[in-house]
Structures are given as structure tokens and as C-alpha cells.
């Protein structure tokens, strides 16, 4: 099985719980969800570049693991390999194979960034990935209403250090906070990371979300996208 890779690069994690850690980002092409706030180029390309070297698409998991290990090593100067997208789980078999290959040949941790809209693989991924960053998408009421199904699956995970990241828009922010706080409390979720869309959030919204989440014993942390502030990829 071969797929297209959008880009592979060494940088700093700019979002979420592991913000500030050094990672090798492996960005897979394509995503079916069309989130209006997405700023990532995940179109299919003829090739991808690493350290000014060009590699042709598509590639197999075996080929990509060899390229990544050759170009970046086995984790001596970075925290983890971040497999991201787009939505990496539309390439589930590829992701699983690549993760196993990197896990067996490297000391770096395995980190998955996913939308949380494809829930059927999470139990198996729990035994593969050390860390999973899972977005709560909010771009439509229909998408947001899928949250209970996600939380139900996550309640059964035992191994991965997963965390939830809520992408909070300016519009309908308080309604989204109300709904997510209520659902998270039902499943005894104790932590949530708030990532403001466009890194903008009003002071009254900040006060409201802290009051709402903490009243339900949920620790909420507001973390913007710092890689944009640092002007790094």
C-alpha cells in the first residue's frame, strides 16, 4: 500500500499538551472533513521534500520509515514522531504499519494528531501510540453532536496518553462551552485544552469557560497555536 505524503519536517510542537517539544512531523495528504478554519495544505503532490532532498510520491510505509530514519535519526534530538494530516486515519493501515516500523527502530515516542471524527480505530491505536492529540471539531452542529460517540470510545482506553483539544470559534462560543462541559462531565473527563480559532478569544468568554468547566471538575487550559507566534512550521 502506497499513499501520498504532504511534507516531513523537524520542528516544535505548537499546540496542546506537548507544546514546545521537538518533533518530526509526518504529514499525510487528504482529509474528508473540510473544516472552514483549516490552514493546512494537504493536497496530493508529486513529491515531498526533506532537508532540500526530493522524494517521489506515493510511498509505502516501509519506504517512508527508512527515509525518516535516514534523514532524522532514531530520536536522539527529538521527543516524538508526530503522524498528522489532514486526517491520518483515512490511511489507517498505512499509519498502523508506519507506527510499528518506527516504534521498532527508534527510541522516540509515537504521537498521533487526529480529528476525533473517525472513532472505530481508537482501541487498537491505544496499543500503538504513546500519545494521541484528539480534536473536538466545532464547525457544525452535526459534527459537534458526534462528541458522545468519541467520549464513549475514549473511556475504554488504557495505555495511550491521549488528550482532547477543543477548537473554539468566536461564534457560538458559550453554547459550545456549555455543551462540551456537560458531555465531558458525563464521561468523567477531567482535562480539556481550549485552542481558540485564529488565536482570538474574548475576556468574557475566558471567564465563562473557566467557570463552566471548573464547576464540573474539568481542568481547562487555553493554549493558542504558538508556532504561528514563533513563525516556524
PDB file of C-alpha atoms in Angstrom:
ATOM      1  CA  UNK A   1       0.000   0.000   0.000  1.00  0.00           C
ATOM      2  CA  UNK A   2       1.338   3.409  -1.010  1.00  0.00           C
ATOM      3  CA  UNK A   3      -0.014   6.888  -0.231  1.00  0.00           C
ATOM      4  CA  UNK A   4       0.942  10.500  -0.857  1.00  0.00           C
ATOM      5  CA  UNK A   5       2.886  12.444   1.741  1.00  0.00           C
ATOM      6  CA  UNK A   6       2.368  16.186   2.046  1.00  0.00           C
ATOM      7  CA  UNK A   7       5.539  17.028   3.983  1.00  0.00           C
ATOM      8  CA  UNK A   8       8.016  15.739   6.559  1.00  0.00           C
ATOM      9  CA  UNK A   9       9.960  18.178   8.727  1.00  0.00           C
ATOM     10  CA  UNK A  10      11.645  18.754  12.085  1.00  0.00           C
ATOM     11  CA  UNK A  11      10.103  21.457  14.258  1.00  0.00           C
ATOM     12  CA  UNK A  12       8.477  22.343  17.571  1.00  0.00           C
ATOM     13  CA  UNK A  13       5.024  21.152  18.576  1.00  0.00           C
ATOM     14  CA  UNK A  14       2.964  24.332  18.652  1.00  0.00           C
ATOM     15  CA  UNK A  15      -0.303  23.078  20.123  1.00  0.00           C
ATOM     16  CA  UNK A  16      -1.794  21.174  23.003  1.00  0.00           C
ATOM     17  CA  UNK A  17      -0.387  19.327  25.992  1.00  0.00           C
ATOM     18  CA  UNK A  18       3.063  18.705  24.489  1.00  0.00           C
ATOM     19  CA  UNK A  19       3.586  22.251  23.267  1.00  0.00           C
ATOM     20  CA  UNK A  20       7.254  23.168  22.947  1.00  0.00           C
ATOM     21  CA  UNK A  21       8.592  19.641  22.391  1.00  0.00           C
ATOM     22  CA  UNK A  22      10.803  18.806  19.427  1.00  0.00           C
ATOM     23  CA  UNK A  23       9.100  16.550  16.899  1.00  0.00           C
ATOM     24  CA  UNK A  24       9.494  15.090  13.440  1.00  0.00           C
ATOM     25  CA  UNK A  25       6.192  15.834  11.722  1.00  0.00           C
ATOM     26  CA  UNK A  26       4.966  13.355   9.120  1.00  0.00           C
ATOM     27  CA  UNK A  27       2.026  14.972   7.372  1.00  0.00           C
ATOM     28  CA  UNK A  28      -0.154  12.685   5.261  1.00  0.00           C
ATOM     29  CA  UNK A  29      -2.205  14.061   2.377  1.00  0.00           C
ATOM     30  CA  UNK A  30      -6.006  14.319   2.170  1.00  0.00           C
ATOM     31  CA  UNK A  31      -8.873  14.934   4.565  1.00  0.00           C
ATOM     32  CA  UNK A  32     -12.626  14.407   4.030  1.00  0.00           C
ATOM     33  CA  UNK A  33     -13.933  16.918   6.590  1.00  0.00           C
ATOM     34  CA  UNK A  34     -13.379  20.411   5.063  1.00  0.00           C
ATOM     35  CA  UNK A  35     -13.168  22.344   8.331  1.00  0.00           C
ATOM     36  CA  UNK A  36     -13.539  26.057   7.476  1.00  0.00           C
ATOM     37  CA  UNK A  37     -10.708  27.102   9.811  1.00  0.00           C
ATOM     38  CA  UNK A  38      -8.153  24.629   8.397  1.00  0.00           C
ATOM     39  CA  UNK A  39      -4.905  26.311   7.315  1.00  0.00           C
ATOM     40  CA  UNK A  40      -3.011  23.188   6.246  1.00  0.00           C
ATOM     41  CA  UNK A  41      -2.062  22.255   2.692  1.00  0.00           C
ATOM     42  CA  UNK A  42      -2.901  18.567   2.406  1.00  0.00           C
ATOM     43  CA  UNK A  43      -3.367  18.280  -1.365  1.00  0.00           C
ATOM     44  CA  UNK A  44      -1.739  15.391  -3.198  1.00  0.00           C
ATOM     45  CA  UNK A  45       1.687  16.264  -4.589  1.00  0.00           C
ATOM     46  CA  UNK A  46       4.090  14.596  -6.969  1.00  0.00           C
ATOM     47  CA  UNK A  47       6.838  14.697  -4.362  1.00  0.00           C
ATOM     48  CA  UNK A  48       7.747  15.863  -0.860  1.00  0.00           C
ATOM     49  CA  UNK A  49      10.976  17.387   0.379  1.00  0.00           C
ATOM     50  CA  UNK A  50      13.176  16.721   3.399  1.00  0.00           C
ATOM     51  CA  UNK A  51      16.319  18.764   4.035  1.00  0.00           C
ATOM     52  CA  UNK A  52      16.222  20.021   0.423  1.00  0.00           C
ATOM     53  CA  UNK A  53      16.049  16.459  -0.885  1.00  0.00           C
ATOM     54  CA  UNK A  54      13.143  15.433  -3.079  1.00  0.00           C
ATOM     55  CA  UNK A  55      11.261  12.145  -2.644  1.00  0.00           C
ATOM     56  CA  UNK A  56       8.610  10.974  -5.057  1.00  0.00           C
ATOM     57  CA  UNK A  57       5.021  10.178  -4.103  1.00  0.00           C
ATOM     58  CA  UNK A  58       3.396   7.798  -3.431  1.00  0.00           C
ATOM     59  CA  UNK A  59       5.474   5.833  -0.905  1.00  0.00           C
ATOM     60  CA  UNK A  60       4.939   2.709   1.148  1.00  0.00           C
ATOM     61  CA  UNK A  61       5.192   2.678   4.938  1.00  0.00           C
ATOM     62  CA  UNK A  62       8.442   0.719   4.657  1.00  0.00           C
ATOM     63  CA  UNK A  63       9.924   3.267   2.259  1.00  0.00           C
ATOM     64  CA  UNK A  64       8.840   6.218   4.373  1.00  0.00           C
ATOM     65  CA  UNK A  65      10.172   4.765   7.627  1.00  0.00           C
ATOM     66  CA  UNK A  66      13.584   4.227   6.006  1.00  0.00           C
ATOM     67  CA  UNK A  67      13.589   7.803   4.673  1.00  0.00           C
ATOM     68  CA  UNK A  68      12.585   9.290   8.025  1.00  0.00           C
ATOM     69  CA  UNK A  69      15.178   7.298   9.974  1.00  0.00           C
ATOM     70  CA  UNK A  70      17.888   8.185   7.467  1.00  0.00           C
ATOM     71  CA  UNK A  71      17.075  11.907   7.491  1.00  0.00           C
ATOM     72  CA  UNK A  72      16.293  12.437  11.188  1.00  0.00           C
ATOM     73  CA  UNK A  73      17.716   9.509  13.109  1.00  0.00           C
ATOM     74  CA  UNK A  74      16.121   7.414  15.825  1.00  0.00           C
ATOM     75  CA  UNK A  75      15.155  10.072  18.360  1.00  0.00           C
ATOM     76  CA  UNK A  76      18.438  11.341  19.803  1.00  0.00           C
ATOM     77  CA  UNK A  77      17.430  15.004  19.422  1.00  0.00           C
ATOM     78  CA  UNK A  78      13.637  14.985  19.397  1.00  0.00           C
ATOM     79  CA  UNK A  79      10.749  13.857  21.557  1.00  0.00           C
ATOM     80  CA  UNK A  80       8.461  12.063  19.109  1.00  0.00           C
ATOM     81  CA  UNK A  81       7.301  11.359  15.602  1.00  0.00           C
ATOM     82  CA  UNK A  82       4.026  13.171  15.001  1.00  0.00           C
ATOM     83  CA  UNK A  83       1.854  11.455  12.395  1.00  0.00           C
ATOM     84  CA  UNK A  84      -0.612  14.091  11.293  1.00  0.00           C
ATOM     85  CA  UNK A  85      -2.599  15.426   8.371  1.00  0.00           C
ATOM     86  CA  UNK A  86      -5.154  16.198   7.034  1.00  0.00           C
ATOM     87  CA  UNK A  87      -6.794  13.279   8.702  1.00  0.00           C
ATOM     88  CA  UNK A  88      -4.257  10.452   9.041  1.00  0.00           C
ATOM     89  CA  UNK A  89      -6.836   7.825   9.972  1.00  0.00           C
ATOM     90  CA  UNK A  90      -8.284   7.722   6.458  1.00  0.00           C
ATOM     91  CA  UNK A  91      -4.987   5.916   5.764  1.00  0.00           C
ATOM     92  CA  UNK A  92      -5.361   3.661   8.790  1.00  0.00           C
ATOM     93  CA  UNK A  93      -3.493   0.571   7.524  1.00  0.00           C
ATOM     94  CA  UNK A  94      -0.602   2.753   6.371  1.00  0.00           C
ATOM     95  CA  UNK A  95      -0.486   4.626   9.706  1.00  0.00           C
ATOM     96  CA  UNK A  96      -0.508   1.389  11.705  1.00  0.00           C
ATOM     97  CA  UNK A  97       2.311  -0.101   9.632  1.00  0.00           C
ATOM     98  CA  UNK A  98       4.418   3.063   9.754  1.00  0.00           C
ATOM     99  CA  UNK A  99       3.941   3.358  13.513  1.00  0.00           C
ATOM    100  CA  UNK A 100       5.082  -0.220  14.120  1.00  0.00           C
ATOM    101  CA  UNK A 101       8.155   0.267  11.937  1.00  0.00           C
ATOM    102  CA  UNK A 102       9.207   3.469  13.699  1.00  0.00           C
ATOM    103  CA  UNK A 103       8.453   2.002  17.118  1.00  0.00           C
ATOM    104  CA  UNK A 104      10.723  -0.983  16.498  1.00  0.00           C
ATOM    105  CA  UNK A 105      13.631   1.051  15.126  1.00  0.00           C
ATOM    106  CA  UNK A 106      13.606   4.197  17.252  1.00  0.00           C
ATOM    107  CA  UNK A 107      13.532   5.371  20.861  1.00  0.00           C
ATOM    108  CA  UNK A 108      11.329   8.381  20.030  1.00  0.00           C
ATOM    109  CA  UNK A 109       7.718   8.304  21.137  1.00  0.00           C
ATOM    110  CA  UNK A 110       4.821   7.917  18.694  1.00  0.00           C
ATOM    111  CA  UNK A 111       2.380  10.832  18.584  1.00  0.00           C
ATOM    112  CA  UNK A 112      -0.880  10.892  16.606  1.00  0.00           C
ATOM    113  CA  UNK A 113      -2.805  14.040  15.709  1.00  0.00           C
ATOM    114  CA  UNK A 114      -6.356  13.246  14.627  1.00  0.00           C
ATOM    115  CA  UNK A 115      -9.753  14.890  14.323  1.00  0.00           C
ATOM    116  CA  UNK A 116     -11.655  12.519  16.593  1.00  0.00           C
ATOM    117  CA  UNK A 117     -14.303  12.085  13.893  1.00  0.00           C
ATOM    118  CA  UNK A 118     -13.154   8.558  12.993  1.00  0.00           C
ATOM    119  CA  UNK A 119     -13.600   6.613  16.228  1.00  0.00           C
ATOM    120  CA  UNK A 120     -13.530   2.970  15.158  1.00  0.00           C
ATOM    121  CA  UNK A 121      -9.733   2.633  15.338  1.00  0.00           C
ATOM    122  CA  UNK A 122      -9.003   4.176  18.732  1.00  0.00           C
ATOM    123  CA  UNK A 123      -8.991   0.976  20.776  1.00  0.00           C
ATOM    124  CA  UNK A 124      -6.390  -0.610  18.518  1.00  0.00           C
ATOM    125  CA  UNK A 125      -4.378   2.631  18.371  1.00  0.00           C
ATOM    126  CA  UNK A 126      -4.278   2.646  22.168  1.00  0.00           C
ATOM    127  CA  UNK A 127      -1.747  -0.199  21.998  1.00  0.00           C
ATOM    128  CA  UNK A 128       0.380   1.501  19.321  1.00  0.00           C
ATOM    129  CA  UNK A 129       0.695   5.225  20.018  1.00  0.00           C
ATOM    130  CA  UNK A 130       2.232   6.684  23.146  1.00  0.00           C
ATOM    131  CA  UNK A 131       0.308   9.940  22.765  1.00  0.00           C
ATOM    132  CA  UNK A 132      -2.862  10.903  20.898  1.00  0.00           C
ATOM    133  CA  UNK A 133      -3.941  14.507  20.382  1.00  0.00           C
ATOM    134  CA  UNK A 134      -7.654  14.382  19.565  1.00  0.00           C
ATOM    135  CA  UNK A 135      -9.534  17.400  18.272  1.00  0.00           C
ATOM    136  CA  UNK A 136     -13.107  18.228  19.160  1.00  0.00           C
ATOM    137  CA  UNK A 137     -14.362  19.786  15.930  1.00  0.00           C
ATOM    138  CA  UNK A 138     -16.968  22.527  16.166  1.00  0.00           C
ATOM    139  CA  UNK A 139     -17.579  23.730  12.621  1.00  0.00           C
ATOM    140  CA  UNK A 140     -21.156  22.458  12.515  1.00  0.00           C
ATOM    141  CA  UNK A 141     -23.790  21.290  14.980  1.00  0.00           C
ATOM    142  CA  UNK A 142     -23.906  17.914  13.222  1.00  0.00           C
ATOM    143  CA  UNK A 143     -20.175  17.410  13.714  1.00  0.00           C
ATOM    144  CA  UNK A 144     -20.253  18.584  17.327  1.00  0.00           C
ATOM    145  CA  UNK A 145     -23.055  16.134  18.150  1.00  0.00           C
ATOM    146  CA  UNK A 146     -20.637  13.273  17.408  1.00  0.00           C
ATOM    147  CA  UNK A 147     -18.794  14.082  20.636  1.00  0.00           C
ATOM    148  CA  UNK A 148     -20.614  11.490  22.826  1.00  0.00           C
ATOM    149  CA  UNK A 149     -19.570   8.667  20.487  1.00  0.00           C
ATOM    150  CA  UNK A 150     -15.949   9.812  20.746  1.00  0.00           C
ATOM    151  CA  UNK A 151     -16.061  10.088  24.536  1.00  0.00           C
ATOM    152  CA  UNK A 152     -17.629   6.652  24.836  1.00  0.00           C
ATOM    153  CA  UNK A 153     -14.731   5.094  22.926  1.00  0.00           C
ATOM    154  CA  UNK A 154     -12.090   7.076  24.813  1.00  0.00           C
ATOM    155  CA  UNK A 155     -13.477   5.925  28.159  1.00  0.00           C
ATOM    156  CA  UNK A 156     -12.213   2.418  27.361  1.00  0.00           C
ATOM    157  CA  UNK A 157      -8.602   3.377  26.549  1.00  0.00           C
ATOM    158  CA  UNK A 158      -5.915   2.279  28.986  1.00  0.00           C
ATOM    159  CA  UNK A 159      -2.432   2.877  27.562  1.00  0.00           C
ATOM    160  CA  UNK A 160      -2.084   5.975  25.390  1.00  0.00           C
ATOM    161  CA  UNK A 161      -1.644   9.398  26.964  1.00  0.00           C
ATOM    162  CA  UNK A 162      -4.495  10.929  24.990  1.00  0.00           C
ATOM    163  CA  UNK A 163      -5.849  14.433  25.419  1.00  0.00           C
ATOM    164  CA  UNK A 164      -8.728  16.420  23.972  1.00  0.00           C
ATOM    165  CA  UNK A 165      -8.306  19.751  22.232  1.00  0.00           C
ATOM    166  CA  UNK A 166     -11.409  21.887  21.656  1.00  0.00           C
ATOM    167  CA  UNK A 167     -11.181  24.198  18.644  1.00  0.00           C
ATOM    168  CA  UNK A 168     -13.233  27.118  19.906  1.00  0.00           C
ATOM    169  CA  UNK A 169     -14.563  29.691  17.413  1.00  0.00           C
ATOM    170  CA  UNK A 170     -15.726  33.184  18.323  1.00  0.00           C
ATOM    171  CA  UNK A 171     -19.248  32.441  17.095  1.00  0.00           C
ATOM    172  CA  UNK A 172     -21.469  30.455  19.476  1.00  0.00           C
ATOM    173  CA  UNK A 173     -18.540  30.004  21.851  1.00  0.00           C
ATOM    174  CA  UNK A 174     -20.634  29.934  25.029  1.00  0.00           C
ATOM    175  CA  UNK A 175     -23.092  27.413  23.592  1.00  0.00           C
ATOM    176  CA  UNK A 176     -20.185  25.167  22.591  1.00  0.00           C
ATOM    177  CA  UNK A 177     -18.654  25.504  26.056  1.00  0.00           C
ATOM    178  CA  UNK A 178     -21.974  24.587  27.700  1.00  0.00           C
ATOM    179  CA  UNK A 179     -22.462  21.514  25.528  1.00  0.00           C
ATOM    180  CA  UNK A 180     -18.910  20.170  25.764  1.00  0.00           C
ATOM    181  CA  UNK A 181     -18.666  20.721  29.525  1.00  0.00           C
ATOM    182  CA  UNK A 182     -21.889  18.803  30.022  1.00  0.00           C
ATOM    183  CA  UNK A 183     -20.780  15.889  27.824  1.00  0.00           C
ATOM    184  CA  UNK A 184     -17.259  15.670  29.253  1.00  0.00           C
ATOM    185  CA  UNK A 185     -18.634  15.545  32.792  1.00  0.00           C
ATOM    186  CA  UNK A 186     -20.865  12.590  31.871  1.00  0.00           C
ATOM    187  CA  UNK A 187     -17.772  10.573  30.937  1.00  0.00           C
ATOM    188  CA  UNK A 188     -15.663  11.789  33.865  1.00  0.00           C
ATOM    189  CA  UNK A 189     -13.174  13.590  31.599  1.00  0.00           C
ATOM    190  CA  UNK A 190     -11.008  15.744  33.866  1.00  0.00           C
ATOM    191  CA  UNK A 191      -8.992  17.840  31.401  1.00  0.00           C
ATOM    192  CA  UNK A 192      -9.622  19.851  28.249  1.00  0.00           C
ATOM    193  CA  UNK A 193      -7.351  22.085  26.182  1.00  0.00           C
ATOM    194  CA  UNK A 194      -9.014  25.075  24.553  1.00  0.00           C
ATOM    195  CA  UNK A 195      -7.473  26.242  21.281  1.00  0.00           C
ATOM    196  CA  UNK A 196      -9.108  29.457  20.068  1.00  0.00           C
ATOM    197  CA  UNK A 197      -9.646  29.521  16.319  1.00  0.00           C
ATOM    198  CA  UNK A 198      -7.368  32.250  14.907  1.00  0.00           C
ATOM    199  CA  UNK A 199      -5.853  32.518  18.431  1.00  0.00           C
ATOM    200  CA  UNK A 200      -8.521  35.069  19.389  1.00  0.00           C
ATOM    201  CA  UNK A 201     -10.759  34.786  22.449  1.00  0.00           C
ATOM    202  CA  UNK A 202     -12.695  37.480  24.326  1.00  0.00           C
ATOM    203  CA  UNK A 203     -12.102  38.115  28.032  1.00  0.00           C
ATOM    204  CA  UNK A 204     -15.730  37.420  28.941  1.00  0.00           C
ATOM    205  CA  UNK A 205     -15.503  34.094  27.071  1.00  0.00           C
ATOM    206  CA  UNK A 206     -12.387  33.170  29.037  1.00  0.00           C
ATOM    207  CA  UNK A 207     -14.150  33.890  32.318  1.00  0.00           C
ATOM    208  CA  UNK A 208     -17.225  31.974  31.198  1.00  0.00           C
ATOM    209  CA  UNK A 209     -15.350  28.849  30.118  1.00  0.00           C
ATOM    210  CA  UNK A 210     -13.297  28.659  33.313  1.00  0.00           C
ATOM    211  CA  UNK A 211     -16.427  28.990  35.426  1.00  0.00           C
ATOM    212  CA  UNK A 212     -18.296  26.387  33.406  1.00  0.00           C
ATOM    213  CA  UNK A 213     -15.567  23.724  33.157  1.00  0.00           C
ATOM    214  CA  UNK A 214     -14.239  24.066  36.691  1.00  0.00           C
ATOM    215  CA  UNK A 215     -17.755  23.902  38.093  1.00  0.00           C
ATOM    216  CA  UNK A 216     -17.859  20.391  36.615  1.00  0.00           C
ATOM    217  CA  UNK A 217     -14.394  19.459  37.932  1.00  0.00           C
ATOM    218  CA  UNK A 218     -12.796  19.759  34.496  1.00  0.00           C
ATOM    219  CA  UNK A 219      -9.414  21.476  34.315  1.00  0.00           C
ATOM    220  CA  UNK A 220      -9.472  23.763  31.272  1.00  0.00           C
ATOM    221  CA  UNK A 221      -6.314  25.259  29.763  1.00  0.00           C
ATOM    222  CA  UNK A 222      -6.296  27.856  26.983  1.00  0.00           C
ATOM    223  CA  UNK A 223      -3.353  27.291  24.637  1.00  0.00           C
ATOM    224  CA  UNK A 224      -3.125  29.149  21.290  1.00  0.00           C
ATOM    225  CA  UNK A 225      -1.101  27.985  18.283  1.00  0.00           C
ATOM    226  CA  UNK A 226       2.378  29.099  19.327  1.00  0.00           C
ATOM    227  CA  UNK A 227       4.158  28.023  16.144  1.00  0.00           C
ATOM    228  CA  UNK A 228       2.426  30.947  14.400  1.00  0.00           C
ATOM    229  CA  UNK A 229       3.774  33.317  17.056  1.00  0.00           C
ATOM    230  CA  UNK A 230       7.266  31.864  16.656  1.00  0.00           C
ATOM    231  CA  UNK A 231       6.949  31.937  12.832  1.00  0.00           C
ATOM    232  CA  UNK A 232       8.013  28.307  12.449  1.00  0.00           C
ATOM    233  CA  UNK A 233       6.347  25.481  10.516  1.00  0.00           C
TER     234      UNK A 233
END
